[in-house]
PDB file of C-alpha atoms in Angstrom:
ATOM      1  CA  UNK A 153     -22.447  65.781  10.371  1.00 49.00           C
ATOM      2  CA  UNK A 154     -18.893  65.154  11.612  1.00 47.00           C
ATOM      3  CA  UNK A 155     -18.446  62.213   9.230  1.00 49.00           C
ATOM      4  CA  UNK A 156     -19.645  64.255   6.257  1.00 49.00           C
ATOM      5  CA  UNK A 157     -17.271  67.062   7.190  1.00 46.00           C
ATOM      6  CA  UNK A 158     -14.420  64.552   7.473  1.00 47.00           C
ATOM      7  CA  UNK A 159     -15.225  63.096   4.042  1.00 45.00           C
ATOM      8  CA  UNK A 160     -15.373  66.468   2.335  1.00 46.00           C
ATOM      9  CA  UNK A 161     -12.212  67.660   4.074  1.00 45.00           C
ATOM     10  CA  UNK A 162     -10.386  64.589   2.780  1.00 46.00           C
ATOM     11  CA  UNK A 163     -11.647  65.226  -0.756  1.00 44.00           C
ATOM     12  CA  UNK A 164     -10.864  68.960  -0.705  1.00 41.00           C
ATOM     13  CA  UNK A 165      -7.394  68.712   0.785  1.00 42.00           C
ATOM     14  CA  UNK A 166      -6.217  66.485  -2.043  1.00 41.00           C
ATOM     15  CA  UNK A 167      -2.863  64.763  -1.938  1.00 38.00           C
ATOM     16  CA  UNK A 168      -1.303  64.741   1.481  1.00 36.00           C
ATOM     17  CA  UNK A 169       1.943  63.020   2.376  1.00 32.00           C
ATOM     18  CA  UNK A 170       0.294  61.122   5.226  1.00 31.00           C
ATOM     19  CA  UNK A 171      -3.151  60.517   3.690  1.00 38.00           C
ATOM     20  CA  UNK A 172      -2.644  56.813   2.875  1.00 78.00           C
ATOM     21  CA  UNK A 173      -0.439  56.137   5.856  1.00 90.00           C
ATOM     22  CA  UNK A 174      -1.840  53.130   7.731  1.00 95.00           C
ATOM     23  CA  UNK A 175      -2.177  55.197  10.918  1.00 94.00           C
ATOM     24  CA  UNK A 176      -4.258  57.766   9.049  1.00 91.00           C
ATOM     25  CA  UNK A 177      -6.489  55.062   7.601  1.00 96.00           C
ATOM     26  CA  UNK A 178      -6.835  53.512  11.065  1.00 97.00           C
ATOM     27  CA  UNK A 179      -7.964  56.884  12.433  1.00 96.00           C
ATOM     28  CA  UNK A 180     -10.676  57.067   9.756  1.00 96.00           C
ATOM     29  CA  UNK A 181     -12.180  53.708  10.748  1.00 97.00           C
ATOM     30  CA  UNK A 182     -15.593  54.673  12.107  1.00 97.00           C
ATOM     31  CA  UNK A 183     -18.903  52.822  12.269  1.00 97.00           C
ATOM     32  CA  UNK A 184     -18.852  49.432  10.582  1.00 96.00           C
ATOM     33  CA  UNK A 185     -15.529  50.368   8.957  1.00 98.00           C
ATOM     34  CA  UNK A 186     -13.951  49.619  12.346  1.00 98.00           C
ATOM     35  CA  UNK A 187     -13.834  46.024  11.033  1.00 98.00           C
ATOM     36  CA  UNK A 188     -11.591  47.065   8.111  1.00 98.00           C
ATOM     37  CA  UNK A 189      -8.141  45.466   8.365  1.00 98.00           C
ATOM     38  CA  UNK A 190      -5.568  48.061   7.285  1.00 98.00           C
ATOM     39  CA  UNK A 191      -2.231  46.552   6.273  1.00 97.00           C
ATOM     40  CA  UNK A 192       0.992  47.981   7.729  1.00 96.00           C
ATOM     41  CA  UNK A 193       2.522  47.639   4.255  1.00 95.00           C
ATOM     42  CA  UNK A 194       0.661  47.296   0.945  1.00 96.00           C
ATOM     43  CA  UNK A 195       0.414  43.699  -0.288  1.00 96.00           C
ATOM     44  CA  UNK A 196       0.687  42.563  -3.889  1.00 95.00           C
ATOM     45  CA  UNK A 197      -2.682  41.812  -5.454  1.00 95.00           C
ATOM     46  CA  UNK A 198      -3.393  38.749  -7.552  1.00 95.00           C
ATOM     47  CA  UNK A 199      -2.437  38.473 -11.195  1.00 96.00           C
ATOM     48  CA  UNK A 200      -4.801  35.679 -12.273  1.00 97.00           C
ATOM     49  CA  UNK A 201      -7.105  36.359 -15.186  1.00 98.00           C
ATOM     50  CA  UNK A 202     -10.889  36.475 -14.956  1.00 98.00           C
ATOM     51  CA  UNK A 203     -13.577  37.136 -17.551  1.00 98.00           C
ATOM     52  CA  UNK A 204     -16.641  39.210 -18.182  1.00 97.00           C
ATOM     53  CA  UNK A 205     -20.011  37.784 -19.272  1.00 94.00           C
ATOM     54  CA  UNK A 206     -18.984  37.944 -22.911  1.00 95.00           C
ATOM     55  CA  UNK A 207     -15.852  35.887 -22.262  1.00 96.00           C
ATOM     56  CA  UNK A 208     -13.353  38.752 -22.618  1.00 98.00           C
ATOM     57  CA  UNK A 209     -10.310  38.197 -20.408  1.00 98.00           C
ATOM     58  CA  UNK A 210      -9.458  40.752 -17.729  1.00 98.00           C
ATOM     59  CA  UNK A 211      -6.770  41.207 -15.102  1.00 97.00           C
ATOM     60  CA  UNK A 212      -6.486  43.602 -12.163  1.00 98.00           C
ATOM     61  CA  UNK A 213      -3.776  45.379 -14.155  1.00 97.00           C
ATOM     62  CA  UNK A 214      -6.633  46.700 -16.341  1.00 98.00           C
ATOM     63  CA  UNK A 215      -7.390  49.140 -13.503  1.00 98.00           C
ATOM     64  CA  UNK A 216      -3.763  50.145 -12.788  1.00 95.00           C
ATOM     65  CA  UNK A 217      -3.610  53.856 -11.979  1.00 95.00           C
ATOM     66  CA  UNK A 218      -6.995  53.836 -10.230  1.00 97.00           C
ATOM     67  CA  UNK A 219      -7.895  53.195  -6.630  1.00 98.00           C
ATOM     68  CA  UNK A 220     -10.063  50.071  -6.689  1.00 98.00           C
ATOM     69  CA  UNK A 221     -12.632  48.618  -4.338  1.00 99.00           C
ATOM     70  CA  UNK A 222     -12.323  44.941  -5.308  1.00 99.00           C
ATOM     71  CA  UNK A 223     -15.319  42.924  -4.145  1.00 99.00           C
ATOM     72  CA  UNK A 224     -15.690  39.146  -4.278  1.00 99.00           C
ATOM     73  CA  UNK A 225     -19.362  38.186  -4.208  1.00 98.00           C
ATOM     74  CA  UNK A 226     -21.784  35.427  -5.143  1.00 97.00           C
ATOM     75  CA  UNK A 227     -25.456  35.424  -6.153  1.00 96.00           C
ATOM     76  CA  UNK A 228     -26.346  32.966  -3.366  1.00 95.00           C
ATOM     77  CA  UNK A 229     -24.609  35.036  -0.652  1.00 96.00           C
ATOM     78  CA  UNK A 230     -27.087  37.020   1.502  1.00 96.00           C
ATOM     79  CA  UNK A 231     -24.578  39.677   2.698  1.00 97.00           C
ATOM     80  CA  UNK A 232     -23.460  40.097  -0.933  1.00 96.00           C
ATOM     81  CA  UNK A 233     -27.035  40.821  -1.987  1.00 94.00           C
ATOM     82  CA  UNK A 234     -27.300  43.400   0.794  1.00 96.00           C
ATOM     83  CA  UNK A 235     -24.083  45.261  -0.048  1.00 97.00           C
ATOM     84  CA  UNK A 236     -24.171  45.207  -3.867  1.00 98.00           C
ATOM     85  CA  UNK A 237     -26.584  48.180  -4.184  1.00 98.00           C
ATOM     86  CA  UNK A 238     -24.180  50.251  -2.037  1.00 98.00           C
ATOM     87  CA  UNK A 239     -21.250  49.241  -4.262  1.00 99.00           C
ATOM     88  CA  UNK A 240     -23.315  50.257  -7.295  1.00 99.00           C
ATOM     89  CA  UNK A 241     -24.082  53.633  -5.663  1.00 98.00           C
ATOM     90  CA  UNK A 242     -20.396  54.095  -4.787  1.00 99.00           C
ATOM     91  CA  UNK A 243     -19.398  53.523  -8.422  1.00 99.00           C
ATOM     92  CA  UNK A 244     -22.037  55.998  -9.593  1.00 98.00           C
ATOM     93  CA  UNK A 245     -20.780  58.639  -7.162  1.00 98.00           C
ATOM     94  CA  UNK A 246     -16.995  58.208  -7.298  1.00 98.00           C
ATOM     95  CA  UNK A 247     -16.271  56.095 -10.387  1.00 98.00           C
ATOM     96  CA  UNK A 248     -14.112  57.692 -13.058  1.00 97.00           C
ATOM     97  CA  UNK A 249     -10.465  58.365 -13.851  1.00 96.00           C
ATOM     98  CA  UNK A 250      -9.314  57.944 -10.231  1.00 96.00           C
ATOM     99  CA  UNK A 251     -11.568  55.222  -8.865  1.00 98.00           C
ATOM    100  CA  UNK A 252     -13.486  52.066  -9.773  1.00 99.00           C
ATOM    101  CA  UNK A 253     -15.535  49.402  -8.057  1.00 99.00           C
ATOM    102  CA  UNK A 254     -14.513  45.997  -9.433  1.00 99.00           C
ATOM    103  CA  UNK A 255     -16.957  43.261  -8.377  1.00 99.00           C
ATOM    104  CA  UNK A 256     -15.807  39.724  -9.200  1.00 98.00           C
ATOM    105  CA  UNK A 257     -18.337  36.900  -8.950  1.00 98.00           C
ATOM    106  CA  UNK A 258     -16.767  34.159  -6.832  1.00 97.00           C
ATOM    107  CA  UNK A 259     -16.978  30.618  -8.195  1.00 96.00           C
ATOM    108  CA  UNK A 260     -19.797  29.424 -10.413  1.00 94.00           C
ATOM    109  CA  UNK A 261     -22.818  31.694 -10.677  1.00 93.00           C
ATOM    110  CA  UNK A 262     -25.581  30.540 -13.047  1.00 94.00           C
ATOM    111  CA  UNK A 263     -25.975  33.043 -15.925  1.00 93.00           C
ATOM    112  CA  UNK A 264     -29.751  33.231 -15.365  1.00 94.00           C
ATOM    113  CA  UNK A 265     -29.227  33.830 -11.665  1.00 94.00           C
ATOM    114  CA  UNK A 266     -26.729  36.596 -12.437  1.00 95.00           C
ATOM    115  CA  UNK A 267     -29.157  38.295 -14.806  1.00 95.00           C
ATOM    116  CA  UNK A 268     -32.024  38.110 -12.283  1.00 96.00           C
ATOM    117  CA  UNK A 269     -29.749  39.428  -9.524  1.00 95.00           C
ATOM    118  CA  UNK A 270     -28.635  42.430 -11.583  1.00 96.00           C
ATOM    119  CA  UNK A 271     -32.232  43.255 -12.498  1.00 97.00           C
ATOM    120  CA  UNK A 272     -33.701  42.705  -9.030  1.00 96.00           C
ATOM    121  CA  UNK A 273     -31.099  44.866  -7.274  1.00 96.00           C
ATOM    122  CA  UNK A 274     -30.883  47.438 -10.105  1.00 97.00           C
ATOM    123  CA  UNK A 275     -27.140  46.967 -10.547  1.00 98.00           C
ATOM    124  CA  UNK A 276     -26.510  49.162 -13.575  1.00 97.00           C
ATOM    125  CA  UNK A 277     -23.147  50.861 -12.993  1.00 98.00           C
ATOM    126  CA  UNK A 278     -20.907  47.853 -12.350  1.00 98.00           C
ATOM    127  CA  UNK A 279     -19.197  45.458 -14.738  1.00 97.00           C
ATOM    128  CA  UNK A 280     -20.152  41.779 -14.552  1.00 96.00           C
ATOM    129  CA  UNK A 281     -16.860  39.980 -13.909  1.00 98.00           C
ATOM    130  CA  UNK A 282     -16.512  36.248 -13.314  1.00 98.00           C
ATOM    131  CA  UNK A 283     -13.974  34.032 -11.544  1.00 98.00           C
ATOM    132  CA  UNK A 284     -15.654  30.633 -12.072  1.00 96.00           C
ATOM    133  CA  UNK A 285     -12.541  28.559 -11.344  1.00 96.00           C
ATOM    134  CA  UNK A 286     -11.715  30.761  -8.320  1.00 97.00           C
ATOM    135  CA  UNK A 287      -8.193  31.414  -9.599  1.00 97.00           C
ATOM    136  CA  UNK A 288      -8.060  35.067  -8.585  1.00 98.00           C
ATOM    137  CA  UNK A 289     -10.102  34.394  -5.453  1.00 97.00           C
ATOM    138  CA  UNK A 290      -7.641  31.722  -4.289  1.00 97.00           C
ATOM    139  CA  UNK A 291      -4.644  33.875  -5.137  1.00 97.00           C
ATOM    140  CA  UNK A 292      -6.143  36.701  -3.063  1.00 97.00           C
ATOM    141  CA  UNK A 293      -6.899  34.393  -0.119  1.00 97.00           C
ATOM    142  CA  UNK A 294     -10.683  34.565  -0.432  1.00 98.00           C
ATOM    143  CA  UNK A 295     -12.265  31.538   1.235  1.00 96.00           C
ATOM    144  CA  UNK A 296     -15.906  32.668   0.969  1.00 97.00           C
ATOM    145  CA  UNK A 297     -17.642  35.888  -0.069  1.00 98.00           C
ATOM    146  CA  UNK A 298     -18.138  38.662   0.584  1.00 98.00           C
ATOM    147  CA  UNK A 299     -14.588  39.925   0.865  1.00 99.00           C
ATOM    148  CA  UNK A 300     -13.692  43.443  -0.218  1.00 99.00           C
ATOM    149  CA  UNK A 301     -10.204  44.855  -0.693  1.00 99.00           C
ATOM    150  CA  UNK A 302      -9.057  48.404  -1.282  1.00 98.00           C
ATOM    151  CA  UNK A 303      -6.251  48.562  -3.837  1.00 97.00           C
ATOM    152  CA  UNK A 304      -4.023  51.602  -4.288  1.00 96.00           C
ATOM    153  CA  UNK A 305      -3.184  53.104  -7.690  1.00 96.00           C
ATOM    154  CA  UNK A 306      -0.304  50.665  -8.061  1.00 94.00           C
ATOM    155  CA  UNK A 307      -2.662  47.726  -7.638  1.00 95.00           C
ATOM    156  CA  UNK A 308      -1.519  46.809  -4.133  1.00 96.00           C
ATOM    157  CA  UNK A 309      -3.930  45.769  -1.395  1.00 97.00           C
ATOM    158  CA  UNK A 310      -3.922  48.345   1.403  1.00 97.00           C
ATOM    159  CA  UNK A 311      -6.969  47.117   3.338  1.00 98.00           C
ATOM    160  CA  UNK A 312      -9.425  44.203   3.536  1.00 99.00           C
ATOM    161  CA  UNK A 313     -12.968  43.840   4.835  1.00 99.00           C
ATOM    162  CA  UNK A 314     -14.492  40.417   5.444  1.00 98.00           C
ATOM    163  CA  UNK A 315     -18.285  40.378   5.407  1.00 98.00           C
ATOM    164  CA  UNK A 316     -20.872  42.783   4.102  1.00 97.00           C
ATOM    165  CA  UNK A 317     -20.697  46.555   4.519  1.00 98.00           C
ATOM    166  CA  UNK A 318     -22.351  49.754   3.382  1.00 98.00           C
ATOM    167  CA  UNK A 319     -19.691  50.905   0.932  1.00 98.00           C
ATOM    168  CA  UNK A 320     -21.674  54.045   0.081  1.00 98.00           C
ATOM    169  CA  UNK A 321     -21.526  55.265   3.706  1.00 98.00           C
ATOM    170  CA  UNK A 322     -19.631  58.419   4.626  1.00 98.00           C
ATOM    171  CA  UNK A 323     -17.323  56.270   6.787  1.00 98.00           C
ATOM    172  CA  UNK A 324     -16.338  54.089   3.821  1.00 98.00           C
ATOM    173  CA  UNK A 325     -16.024  57.052   1.461  1.00 98.00           C
ATOM    174  CA  UNK A 326     -13.679  58.888   3.858  1.00 97.00           C
ATOM    175  CA  UNK A 327     -11.280  55.931   3.816  1.00 97.00           C
ATOM    176  CA  UNK A 328     -11.519  55.596   0.038  1.00 98.00           C
ATOM    177  CA  UNK A 329     -10.939  59.348  -0.385  1.00 96.00           C
ATOM    178  CA  UNK A 330      -7.764  59.100   1.706  1.00 96.00           C
ATOM    179  CA  UNK A 331      -6.434  56.376  -0.599  1.00 97.00           C
ATOM    180  CA  UNK A 332      -7.475  58.300  -3.731  1.00 96.00           C
ATOM    181  CA  UNK A 333      -5.691  61.411  -2.464  1.00 93.00           C
ATOM    182  CA  UNK A 334      -2.504  59.589  -1.446  1.00 90.00           C
ATOM    183  CA  UNK A 335       0.603  60.482  -3.420  1.00 80.00           C
ATOM    184  CA  UNK A 336       2.009  57.730  -5.615  1.00 67.00           C
ATOM    185  CA  UNK A 337       4.923  55.985  -3.977  1.00 61.00           C
TER     186      UNK A 337
END
């Protein structure tokens, strides 16, 4: 009940001068989000290109202006399989002009395995993005998935979570709402 009230208060209050302040984000770290590493200062995100299944080239700049939950995952990763449905649910609930979940498949993932994964876990709201040479992953310091970063509207990393998490939880959504509602710097 308290967590739901906190989430909805964050969404209703809108932009607040202290909403994306690291201390505010630290105070919102409840439940498994206690493992979220909040950066004292935003860090630049990677600029390496990656592709979608059709071979179209993408870059994190494609999502500039949105708060992004950037997730590095792999078909063979058990925690990735557990958290991907929550990321899909998060995109369905919050995705739009202000927010996006950007899952990037880490390293080589067999196309057939990707297709089976998406079908088995009913992943229908997320783009299929690939980093087969691990260029972006390496630039972002990802050694093994899952690793999830929260990027502000300017594309800077404000927090990082290593390991799997329930990204559709009220605890996670309260932190994301605080970043969404932060004024642009």
